[in-house]
Each structure stands twice: as structure tokens, then as C-alpha cells.
Amino acid sequence: MVFSRLWNFAKRHRKKLFVGTVVVAGGSYVAWTVLLPRLQEYMLQRLMKELTGADSPEDARARRREQFEHKQQISDTHARRKLAALRGRLNALFAEGECTQKVQEAKTREAKLEALGALQVECLAKAAAAVYMFQLILLVHRVGFNIVGREVGSRSPEHEEEVHAAFLQTLEFLEGVGAVRVAEVVRRAARTCVDRADLTPTKAIDTRSLEKILAAVCREADKELLAEAKGAATFLPDELNSKPPDTVRKPVQRLLDEARDYLDSPQFLQVFQKATAGGAKLMAQKIEQEMSGDGPWPAAKFTGPLTKNAGLALDDSDSTVAFNGAALASKFAEDPRLTEFCEGLFFQGEEGGAAADRFGVVSATRGRAAPSHGSARLAARPHPVLPVPGDTAGGPALDPKPKAGSAASSCAPGRAR
């Protein structure tokens, strides 16, 4: 029954069936002779790419760019994990509580003003140190993580993971001994700027002036900590060379020496000054929102807000507030000068890499004289060449003998207009 129906259908539509059969047969022939070889060639190329790891130049560049962006996020996340411990350390290093007690115990007006002046310096120093240390930790971690990110898989040394872990562990020096050093220097810098500006507790200033003096304290501290290639000796001293195990000491020292070169570079200082100037601005804007009435206000009125926001600068617990560690980190990561600097590290020496294409970054082998801090680095070892960012947001480089009345010569805040 079924067969007879099919036979009758075929007789009624024999022309259509004939055409359909020709089309199917022709299509099968074309697929077999043309499409199948192409498919086989594509599958073979894909297999060879997977086996050899070879990518087209465009694919390779896109993949390296993705790796670069990922490394920046990892670096900042790792640095921000250190904020809670750093906050506790700065609380121990600054004695604004003792200064407040002396103000309360002062019996005469002269004694109270003297105690208020000491409290003012201590609170200013703590706020500046919080901004300084936070930006420094972020930037030093960027140096370390970009060096490691570039090295991963490129040399395939023995104990690669152990080498990288030991190298990154040396960065913790900054959070310990380095933080103590920063606190000492920033406290002296705050005293210098307050005296230079004749900033008494009763002198009226506005928050714009407060921003300027915070940034000026940071620039004054730069003279002892970073300027004139002091960064490596201060935050990655030669004593760290002996910390790694013997099995990885030599390759770790090679990475340390490269990181030291970057810390001593003018580009590092420029990016850091831009970051700290931005941090000082964010803090001053936050303090302005907390002040009651219209400014200017007596300088002594800022002691409480400075102490409070010094703690907030190292608090990464809430990403929704206008000023805290998360806000500072976001502002830090947005700086195009920082991106240029990090690209110079990560893409150094890559032919056609993003940094090479956009910024002309190349790997140089010019000699370098041994630095003054007594490092054992060889004078002939390669020295990184980085793109030079534009002028720093923190103002021009500080002149050892600035002209009178120039922006670099004084921390003196102006009155509100």
C-alpha cells in the first residue's frame, strides 16, 4: 500500500524529482571537491596553531593586550590587600592622640597654641603620609607585577614560579621598614612646609590652600625619598639580595636590579608626583564637604578632618564612597601617564608590541654608572628606556634653590578669594 502510493507520487512529480536529484548530486559534488578540502585545510591550520601556539600578528597583539590589562588589575588588587595592615602601622607611627592630650592639658594661651601647632603638624603629616604611602605601594607593585608579567613564559627558567614569588615578596619591604622611613621623612617635611608658610593654628586657609600644602609636603618628602635616584636605595635596598633562597637568589637579583632601575627613573617620579597630587586633591575636596560654614577657616579646624581622612585613604572596604582607598585606586588607574609607564615595562623589547607601536619603547643596552647608594649592579647591564610622560601634575621639578615667590619655593597657602 505504501509502496504504491510512493510510486504514484513519483510518476506525478517525476520532473521535479529529476531536477531535485540533479541539484542534490551537483551540490554533493561541489561540497566534496571544493568545500571539503577547504574545511580540511582550516582544521589543519587550527590544529597546527594549537600545537605550536602560533597566532597571527593581530591575534598575538590582542592577546598580549588582554594579558597586560589583566596584570594591571591583579597588581592593584594585590596592593590594596595591604591597606588594612598599613593603616594600623601608620596609626602606630603618628601620635596625634598624645598631641591632642597636650592641647587639653595646656594651661596658658601660649602653651595651647604651641600644642595646637604640634598637633597641626602631626595631623598634616599623617594625612600626607597616607596619600604618599598608598600611591607608592600601588606604583611599586605595578613595577613588580609588570616585570613578572612580561617574564612569565618568555624565558622558562628553572624554578620560575619560585623566582617570581620570591621577587614579589621583596616588595613587602616597603610596607615595613619603608613605611617607618616614609613617616619620619613626611613628618619633617610637614614641619618644614608649615614653618615656611608661617601656618599658625589661627591662620585662615581654604581647602584649595590645604590641597596645595598637602601636595607640597609630598614634594618636600620626595627630596629625601625619591629625587636624584634615591628610590631604589630607600625602598629596594641591596640588603634584599640576600633574602631569597640560594636556589633562586641569582634570578631574583636580576629582577630586583631591573625594578631598581625603574624606581630610579625620572618617569617613575613623574608618575608618582602626578598620583600624589591627585590624591591630595581628592582628600581636600572630601574635607571641604565636612567643614561647617563658609571658608576660610582657622588651620587648627582641619586637624580632625585630616586625621579622619588619613584613615579613609587606607580603607578599601566600601567602593561606593567619594573618598577612600577604592576611590584613590580608581583615580590612580585612570592616569594615562601611568598606562604609558606600565606599557613601557610590560612590552619592553617586543617587536610590534603596543608600547613599541604607540610610544616607541625599545630595549636599550646603553651603559649606566653605578648609583651613589653603593649598589653592586654592573655599569654595563641593560637599562630600560621608557616613554617620557608630559609635565607632572604636581608642578615643576623642585629646584634646590627655588626663586623667591615661585610655586616651588613656598608651601604658603593663600586666603580664600
CSV table of C-alpha atoms in Angstrom, one decimal:
chain,number,residue,atom,x,y,z
A,1,MET,CA,0.0,0.0,0.0
A,2,VAL,CA,2.7,2.5,1.0
A,3,PHE,CA,4.9,1.5,-1.9
A,4,SER,CA,2.1,2.0,-4.5
A,5,ARG,CA,1.4,5.5,-3.1
A,6,LEU,CA,5.0,6.5,-3.4
A,7,TRP,CA,5.2,5.1,-6.9
A,8,ASN,CA,2.1,7.1,-7.9
A,9,PHE,CA,3.6,10.2,-6.3
A,10,ALA,CA,6.9,9.8,-8.2
A,11,LYS,CA,5.1,9.4,-11.5
A,12,ARG,CA,3.1,12.6,-11.0
A,13,HIS,CA,6.2,14.6,-10.0
A,14,ARG,CA,8.9,12.9,-12.0
A,15,LYS,CA,10.2,16.1,-13.5
A,16,LYS,CA,10.6,17.8,-10.1
A,17,LEU,CA,12.2,14.7,-8.6
A,18,PHE,CA,14.7,14.6,-11.5
A,19,VAL,CA,15.6,18.2,-11.0
A,20,GLY,CA,15.9,17.8,-7.3
A,21,THR,CA,18.1,14.7,-7.7
A,22,VAL,CA,20.4,16.7,-10.1
A,23,VAL,CA,20.7,19.6,-7.7
A,24,VAL,CA,21.5,17.3,-4.7
A,25,ALA,CA,24.0,15.4,-6.7
A,26,GLY,CA,25.6,18.5,-8.0
A,27,GLY,CA,25.7,20.1,-4.6
A,28,SER,CA,27.3,17.0,-3.1
A,29,TYR,CA,29.9,17.0,-5.9
A,30,VAL,CA,30.8,20.7,-5.2
A,31,ALA,CA,30.9,20.1,-1.5
A,32,TRP,CA,33.2,17.1,-2.0
A,33,THR,CA,35.5,18.7,-4.4
A,34,VAL,CA,35.6,22.3,-3.2
A,35,LEU,CA,34.3,22.8,0.4
A,36,LEU,CA,35.7,19.7,1.9
A,37,PRO,CA,39.4,20.5,1.0
A,38,ARG,CA,38.9,24.0,2.4
A,39,LEU,CA,37.4,22.7,5.6
A,40,GLN,CA,40.2,20.2,5.9
A,41,GLU,CA,42.8,22.9,5.4
A,42,TYR,CA,41.1,25.1,8.0
A,43,MET,CA,41.0,22.3,10.5
A,44,LEU,CA,44.7,21.5,9.8
A,45,GLN,CA,45.7,25.1,10.4
A,46,ARG,CA,43.7,25.3,13.6
A,47,LEU,CA,45.4,22.1,14.8
A,48,MET,CA,48.9,23.4,14.0
A,49,LYS,CA,48.1,26.6,15.7
A,50,GLU,CA,47.1,24.8,18.9
A,51,LEU,CA,50.2,22.6,18.7
A,52,THR,CA,52.7,25.4,18.1
A,53,GLY,CA,50.9,28.2,19.9
A,54,ALA,CA,51.3,30.4,16.8
A,55,ASP,CA,48.9,33.2,16.3
A,56,SER,CA,48.5,35.8,13.6
A,57,PRO,CA,50.2,39.1,14.5
A,58,GLU,CA,46.8,40.7,15.2
A,59,ASP,CA,45.7,37.8,17.4
A,60,ALA,CA,49.0,37.8,19.3
A,61,ARG,CA,48.9,41.5,19.8
A,62,ALA,CA,45.3,41.4,21.1
A,63,ARG,CA,46.1,38.5,23.4
A,64,ARG,CA,49.2,40.4,24.8
A,65,ARG,CA,47.0,43.5,25.4
A,66,GLU,CA,44.5,41.4,27.3
A,67,GLN,CA,47.3,40.0,29.4
A,68,PHE,CA,48.6,43.5,30.1
A,69,GLU,CA,45.2,44.8,31.2
A,70,HIS,CA,44.7,41.7,33.4
A,71,LYS,CA,48.1,42.2,35.1
A,72,GLN,CA,47.3,45.8,36.0
A,73,GLN,CA,44.1,44.7,37.7
A,74,ILE,CA,45.9,41.9,39.6
A,75,SER,CA,48.6,44.3,40.7
A,76,ASP,CA,46.2,46.9,42.1
A,77,THR,CA,44.1,44.2,43.8
A,78,HIS,CA,47.2,42.7,45.5
A,79,ALA,CA,48.4,46.2,46.6
A,80,ARG,CA,45.0,47.1,48.1
A,81,ARG,CA,45.1,44.0,50.2
A,82,LYS,CA,47.9,45.6,52.2
A,83,LEU,CA,45.9,48.7,53.2
A,84,ALA,CA,44.5,47.4,56.4
A,85,ALA,CA,47.9,46.5,57.8
A,86,LEU,CA,49.4,49.7,56.5
A,87,ARG,CA,46.6,51.7,58.2
A,88,GLY,CA,47.4,50.1,61.6
A,89,ARG,CA,51.1,50.8,61.1
A,90,LEU,CA,50.6,54.5,60.4
A,91,ASN,CA,48.3,54.8,63.4
A,92,ALA,CA,51.2,53.5,65.5
A,93,LEU,CA,53.7,55.8,63.8
A,94,PHE,CA,51.8,59.0,64.4
A,95,ALA,CA,50.9,60.3,67.8
A,96,GLU,CA,48.0,62.8,67.2
A,97,GLY,CA,46.3,61.4,70.3
A,98,GLU,CA,49.2,62.4,72.5
A,99,CYS,CA,49.3,65.8,70.8
A,100,THR,CA,45.5,66.3,71.5
A,101,GLN,CA,46.1,65.4,75.1
A,102,LYS,CA,48.8,68.1,75.4
A,103,VAL,CA,46.4,70.6,73.9
A,104,GLN,CA,43.8,69.7,76.6
A,105,GLU,CA,46.4,69.9,79.4
A,106,ALA,CA,47.8,73.3,78.3
A,107,LYS,CA,47.2,76.0,80.9
A,108,THR,CA,48.2,79.2,79.1
A,109,ARG,CA,47.3,80.6,75.7
A,110,GLU,CA,50.9,80.4,74.6
A,111,ALA,CA,51.2,76.7,75.7
A,112,LYS,CA,47.9,75.9,74.0
A,113,LEU,CA,49.0,77.5,70.7
A,114,GLU,CA,52.3,75.6,70.9
A,115,ALA,CA,50.5,72.3,71.5
A,116,LEU,CA,48.0,73.1,68.7
A,117,GLY,CA,50.9,73.8,66.3
A,118,ALA,CA,52.4,70.4,67.1
A,119,LEU,CA,49.0,68.7,66.6
A,120,GLN,CA,48.6,70.5,63.3
A,121,VAL,CA,51.9,69.3,62.0
A,122,GLU,CA,51.2,65.7,63.2
A,123,CYS,CA,47.8,65.6,61.5
A,124,LEU,CA,49.0,67.1,58.3
A,125,ALA,CA,51.9,64.7,58.3
A,126,LYS,CA,49.7,61.7,58.8
A,127,ALA,CA,47.3,62.7,56.0
A,128,ALA,CA,50.2,63.3,53.6
A,129,ALA,CA,51.8,60.1,54.6
A,130,ALA,CA,48.6,58.1,53.9
A,131,VAL,CA,48.4,59.6,50.4
A,132,TYR,CA,52.1,59.1,49.9
A,133,MET,CA,52.3,55.5,51.0
A,134,PHE,CA,49.1,54.4,49.2
A,135,GLN,CA,50.2,55.7,45.8
A,136,LEU,CA,53.8,54.4,46.4
A,137,ILE,CA,52.6,50.9,47.2
A,138,LEU,CA,50.3,50.9,44.1
A,139,LEU,CA,53.1,52.1,41.8
A,140,VAL,CA,55.8,49.9,43.1
A,141,HIS,CA,53.5,46.9,42.8
A,142,ARG,CA,52.8,48.0,39.2
A,143,VAL,CA,56.6,47.8,38.5
A,144,GLY,CA,57.0,44.4,40.1
A,145,PHE,CA,53.9,42.8,38.5
A,146,ASN,CA,54.6,44.1,35.1
A,147,ILE,CA,58.2,42.8,35.2
A,148,VAL,CA,56.9,39.4,36.3
A,149,GLY,CA,54.0,39.5,33.7
A,150,ARG,CA,56.5,40.2,30.9
A,151,GLU,CA,58.8,37.4,32.2
A,152,VAL,CA,56.2,34.6,32.5
A,153,GLY,CA,56.8,32.0,29.9
A,154,SER,CA,59.3,34.2,28.0
A,155,ARG,CA,62.5,32.6,29.4
A,156,SER,CA,61.2,29.4,31.0
A,157,PRO,CA,63.9,29.4,33.7
A,158,GLU,CA,64.2,26.7,36.3
A,159,HIS,CA,62.1,27.4,39.4
A,160,GLU,CA,60.2,30.1,37.5
A,161,GLU,CA,57.2,30.3,39.9
A,162,GLU,CA,59.6,30.3,43.0
A,163,VAL,CA,61.7,33.1,41.4
A,164,HIS,CA,58.6,35.3,40.8
A,165,ALA,CA,57.2,34.6,44.2
A,166,ALA,CA,60.5,35.5,45.9
A,167,PHE,CA,60.8,38.6,43.9
A,168,LEU,CA,57.3,39.9,44.6
A,169,GLN,CA,57.9,39.1,48.3
A,170,THR,CA,60.7,41.6,48.4
A,171,LEU,CA,58.2,44.4,47.7
A,172,GLU,CA,56.9,43.9,51.2
A,173,PHE,CA,59.9,45.8,52.5
A,174,LEU,CA,58.0,49.0,51.5
A,175,GLU,CA,55.2,48.2,53.9
A,176,GLY,CA,57.5,47.6,56.9
A,177,VAL,CA,60.8,49.4,57.1
A,178,GLY,CA,59.8,51.6,54.2
A,179,ALA,CA,56.7,52.8,55.9
A,180,VAL,CA,58.7,53.8,59.0
A,181,ARG,CA,61.1,55.7,56.8
A,182,VAL,CA,58.2,57.5,55.0
A,183,ALA,CA,56.6,58.5,58.3
A,184,GLU,CA,59.9,60.1,59.6
A,185,VAL,CA,60.6,62.0,56.4
A,186,VAL,CA,57.0,63.2,55.9
A,187,ARG,CA,56.8,64.5,59.4
A,188,ARG,CA,60.0,66.5,58.9
A,189,ALA,CA,58.6,67.7,55.5
A,190,ALA,CA,55.3,68.8,57.2
A,191,ARG,CA,57.2,70.8,59.8
A,192,THR,CA,59.3,72.4,57.0
A,193,CYS,CA,56.3,73.4,55.0
A,194,VAL,CA,54.4,74.7,58.0
A,195,ASP,CA,57.3,76.8,59.1
A,196,ARG,CA,58.0,78.1,55.6
A,197,ALA,CA,54.3,79.1,55.1
A,198,ASP,CA,54.1,80.6,58.6
A,199,LEU,CA,51.0,78.5,59.0
A,200,THR,CA,49.9,79.1,62.6
A,201,PRO,CA,46.8,77.4,64.1
A,202,THR,CA,44.9,80.6,63.9
A,203,LYS,CA,45.8,81.4,60.3
A,204,ALA,CA,42.7,81.2,58.0
A,205,ILE,CA,43.0,79.0,54.9
A,206,ASP,CA,40.6,77.4,52.5
A,207,THR,CA,40.6,73.8,51.2
A,208,ARG,CA,42.4,74.8,47.9
A,209,SER,CA,45.2,76.0,50.1
A,210,LEU,CA,45.1,72.8,52.1
A,211,GLU,CA,45.4,70.8,48.9
A,212,LYS,CA,48.5,72.8,47.9
A,213,ILE,CA,50.2,72.3,51.2
A,214,LEU,CA,49.4,68.6,51.2
A,215,ALA,CA,51.0,68.3,47.8
A,216,ALA,CA,53.9,70.5,48.9
A,217,VAL,CA,54.6,68.1,51.8
A,218,CYS,CA,54.8,65.2,49.4
A,219,ARG,CA,57.2,67.1,47.1
A,220,GLU,CA,59.3,68.0,50.1
A,221,ALA,CA,59.4,64.3,51.1
A,222,ASP,CA,60.4,63.4,47.6
A,223,LYS,CA,63.8,65.1,48.1
A,224,GLU,CA,64.8,62.6,50.7
A,225,LEU,CA,63.0,59.5,49.4
A,226,LEU,CA,62.9,59.5,45.6
A,227,ALA,CA,64.6,62.5,43.9
A,228,GLU,CA,68.0,62.1,42.4
A,229,ALA,CA,67.6,58.4,42.0
A,230,LYS,CA,67.1,57.6,45.7
A,231,GLY,CA,64.1,55.4,45.3
A,232,ALA,CA,65.9,52.1,44.9
A,233,ALA,CA,68.2,52.6,47.9
A,234,THR,CA,65.2,53.6,50.0
A,235,PHE,CA,62.6,51.0,49.1
A,236,LEU,CA,64.5,48.2,47.4
A,237,PRO,CA,67.9,48.3,49.2
A,238,ASP,CA,70.7,45.9,48.4
A,239,GLU,CA,70.2,44.0,51.6
A,240,LEU,CA,67.2,42.4,49.9
A,241,ASN,CA,69.5,40.5,47.6
A,242,SER,CA,70.3,38.0,50.4
A,243,LYS,CA,66.7,37.3,51.3
A,244,PRO,CA,65.7,34.8,48.6
A,245,PRO,CA,66.8,31.1,48.9
A,246,ASP,CA,70.1,30.2,47.4
A,247,THR,CA,68.4,28.2,44.6
A,248,VAL,CA,66.7,31.4,43.2
A,249,ARG,CA,68.9,34.2,44.5
A,250,LYS,CA,70.6,35.0,41.2
A,251,PRO,CA,67.5,35.3,39.0
A,252,VAL,CA,65.7,37.2,41.8
A,253,GLN,CA,68.5,39.7,42.0
A,254,ARG,CA,68.3,40.2,38.2
A,255,LEU,CA,64.6,41.1,38.6
A,256,LEU,CA,65.4,43.3,41.6
A,257,ASP,CA,68.1,45.2,39.7
A,258,GLU,CA,65.6,45.9,36.9
A,259,ALA,CA,63.0,47.1,39.4
A,260,ARG,CA,65.6,49.3,41.0
A,261,ASP,CA,66.4,50.9,37.6
A,262,TYR,CA,62.7,51.7,37.2
A,263,LEU,CA,62.3,53.2,40.7
A,264,ASP,CA,65.3,55.4,40.0
A,265,SER,CA,64.0,56.6,36.6
A,266,PRO,CA,62.6,60.1,36.1
A,267,GLN,CA,59.4,58.6,34.7
A,268,PHE,CA,58.7,56.8,37.9
A,269,LEU,CA,59.0,60.1,39.9
A,270,GLN,CA,56.8,61.9,37.4
A,271,VAL,CA,54.0,59.4,37.5
A,272,PHE,CA,54.2,59.2,41.3
A,273,GLN,CA,54.1,63.0,41.7
A,274,LYS,CA,51.0,63.1,39.4
A,275,ALA,CA,49.3,60.4,41.5
A,276,THR,CA,50.1,62.1,44.9
A,277,ALA,CA,48.9,65.4,43.6
A,278,GLY,CA,45.6,63.8,42.6
A,279,GLY,CA,45.3,62.1,45.9
A,280,ALA,CA,45.8,65.4,47.8
A,281,LYS,CA,43.1,67.0,45.6
A,282,LEU,CA,40.6,64.2,46.4
A,283,MET,CA,41.3,64.5,50.1
A,284,ALA,CA,40.9,68.3,50.2
A,285,GLN,CA,37.6,68.0,48.3
A,286,LYS,CA,36.3,65.5,50.8
A,287,ILE,CA,37.4,67.7,53.7
A,288,GLU,CA,35.6,70.7,52.2
A,289,GLN,CA,32.4,68.7,52.3
A,290,GLU,CA,32.8,68.1,56.0
A,291,MET,CA,33.6,71.7,57.1
A,292,SER,CA,30.8,73.7,58.6
A,293,GLY,CA,30.1,77.3,57.4
A,294,ASP,CA,31.9,79.2,54.7
A,295,GLY,CA,35.7,79.3,54.5
A,296,PRO,CA,38.4,80.2,55.0
A,297,TRP,CA,38.8,78.5,58.4
A,298,PRO,CA,41.5,78.6,61.0
A,299,ALA,CA,44.1,76.0,60.2
A,300,ALA,CA,43.5,74.3,63.5
A,301,LYS,CA,40.0,73.4,62.3
A,302,PHE,CA,41.5,70.9,59.8
A,303,THR,CA,43.2,68.7,62.3
A,304,GLY,CA,40.2,66.4,62.9
A,305,PRO,CA,39.2,66.1,59.3
A,306,LEU,CA,42.9,65.4,58.3
A,307,THR,CA,43.2,62.6,60.8
A,308,LYS,CA,39.8,61.1,59.8
A,309,ASN,CA,40.6,61.2,56.1
A,310,ALA,CA,44.1,59.8,56.6
A,311,GLY,CA,42.3,56.6,57.8
A,312,LEU,CA,39.8,56.7,55.0
A,313,ALA,CA,42.6,56.9,52.4
A,314,LEU,CA,43.7,53.4,53.6
A,315,ASP,CA,40.2,52.0,53.9
A,316,ASP,CA,39.2,49.8,51.0
A,317,SER,CA,36.1,48.3,52.5
A,318,ASP,CA,33.5,50.4,50.6
A,319,SER,CA,33.8,51.1,46.9
A,320,THR,CA,30.7,53.5,46.8
A,321,VAL,CA,32.0,56.4,48.8
A,322,ALA,CA,33.6,59.5,47.3
A,323,PHE,CA,36.9,59.2,49.1
A,324,ASN,CA,38.7,56.1,50.4
A,325,GLY,CA,41.2,53.6,49.2
A,326,ALA,CA,39.0,52.4,46.4
A,327,ALA,CA,38.4,55.9,45.1
A,328,LEU,CA,42.1,56.7,45.2
A,329,ALA,CA,42.9,53.4,43.4
A,330,SER,CA,40.4,54.2,40.7
A,331,LYS,CA,41.8,57.7,40.2
A,332,PHE,CA,45.3,56.2,40.2
A,333,ALA,CA,44.4,53.7,37.4
A,334,GLU,CA,42.9,56.3,35.2
A,335,ASP,CA,46.1,58.3,34.7
A,336,PRO,CA,47.3,57.9,31.0
A,337,ARG,CA,50.9,58.6,32.2
A,338,LEU,CA,50.7,55.6,34.4
A,339,THR,CA,49.4,53.5,31.5
A,340,GLU,CA,52.4,54.7,29.3
A,341,PHE,CA,54.8,53.9,32.1
A,342,CYS,CA,53.4,50.4,32.6
A,343,GLU,CA,53.3,49.6,28.9
A,344,GLY,CA,57.0,50.5,28.8
A,345,LEU,CA,57.7,47.8,31.3
A,346,PHE,CA,55.4,45.1,30.1
A,347,PHE,CA,56.0,45.5,26.3
A,348,GLN,CA,59.7,46.3,26.6
A,349,GLY,CA,61.7,44.9,23.6
A,350,GLU,CA,58.6,43.5,21.8
A,351,GLU,CA,58.6,44.0,18.1
A,352,GLY,CA,55.3,45.5,17.0
A,353,GLY,CA,54.1,45.5,20.6
A,354,ALA,CA,51.5,48.0,21.8
A,355,ALA,CA,54.1,50.1,23.6
A,356,ALA,CA,56.5,49.9,20.7
A,357,ASP,CA,53.9,51.0,18.2
A,358,ARG,CA,52.4,53.8,20.2
A,359,PHE,CA,55.3,55.1,22.3
A,360,GLY,CA,58.4,54.0,20.6
A,361,VAL,CA,59.5,51.9,23.5
A,362,VAL,CA,62.6,49.9,22.8
A,363,SER,CA,65.0,47.8,24.7
A,364,ALA,CA,68.3,49.6,25.1
A,365,THR,CA,71.7,48.3,26.2
A,366,ARG,CA,73.5,51.5,27.0
A,367,GLY,CA,75.8,51.5,30.0
A,368,ARG,CA,74.9,53.0,33.3
A,369,ALA,CA,77.2,54.3,36.0
A,370,ALA,CA,76.9,52.7,39.4
A,371,PRO,CA,74.4,54.6,41.6
A,372,SER,CA,75.6,56.6,44.6
A,373,HIS,CA,73.9,54.3,47.1
A,374,GLY,CA,76.6,51.7,46.6
A,375,SER,CA,74.6,49.1,44.6
A,376,ALA,CA,76.6,46.2,43.2
A,377,ARG,CA,74.9,46.5,39.9
A,378,LEU,CA,77.2,46.4,36.9
A,379,ALA,CA,77.6,49.6,35.0
A,380,ALA,CA,77.2,47.8,31.7
A,381,ARG,CA,73.9,46.0,32.4
A,382,PRO,CA,70.9,47.0,30.3
A,383,HIS,CA,69.0,50.0,31.4
A,384,PRO,CA,65.3,50.4,30.5
A,385,VAL,CA,64.2,53.1,28.1
A,386,LEU,CA,60.7,54.4,28.8
A,387,PRO,CA,58.5,56.9,27.2
A,388,VAL,CA,58.8,60.3,28.9
A,389,PRO,CA,55.3,61.4,30.1
A,390,GLY,CA,54.4,65.1,29.9
A,391,ASP,CA,54.9,67.6,32.7
A,392,THR,CA,53.8,66.4,36.2
A,393,ALA,CA,50.6,67.5,37.7
A,394,GLY,CA,52.4,68.1,40.9
A,395,GLY,CA,54.1,71.1,39.4
A,396,PRO,CA,57.6,71.5,38.0
A,397,ALA,CA,60.6,69.7,39.5
A,398,LEU,CA,61.7,71.2,42.8
A,399,ASP,CA,64.7,73.4,42.4
A,400,PRO,CA,67.2,73.0,45.2
A,401,LYS,CA,67.4,76.8,45.3
A,402,PRO,CA,64.0,78.0,44.1
A,403,LYS,CA,63.3,81.6,43.3
A,404,ALA,CA,61.5,83.7,45.8
A,405,GLY,CA,57.8,83.7,45.2
A,406,SER,CA,57.8,80.7,42.9
A,407,ALA,CA,55.3,77.9,43.3
A,408,ALA,CA,58.2,75.5,44.2
A,409,SER,CA,59.7,77.9,46.8
A,410,SER,CA,56.8,78.0,49.2
A,411,CYS,CA,54.1,75.9,50.8
A,412,ALA,CA,52.3,79.0,51.9
A,413,PRO,CA,48.6,78.6,51.4
A,414,GLY,CA,46.6,81.7,50.2
A,415,ARG,CA,43.5,83.1,51.7
A,416,ALA,CA,40.2,82.5,50.1
A,417,ARG,CA,39.3,84.9,47.4
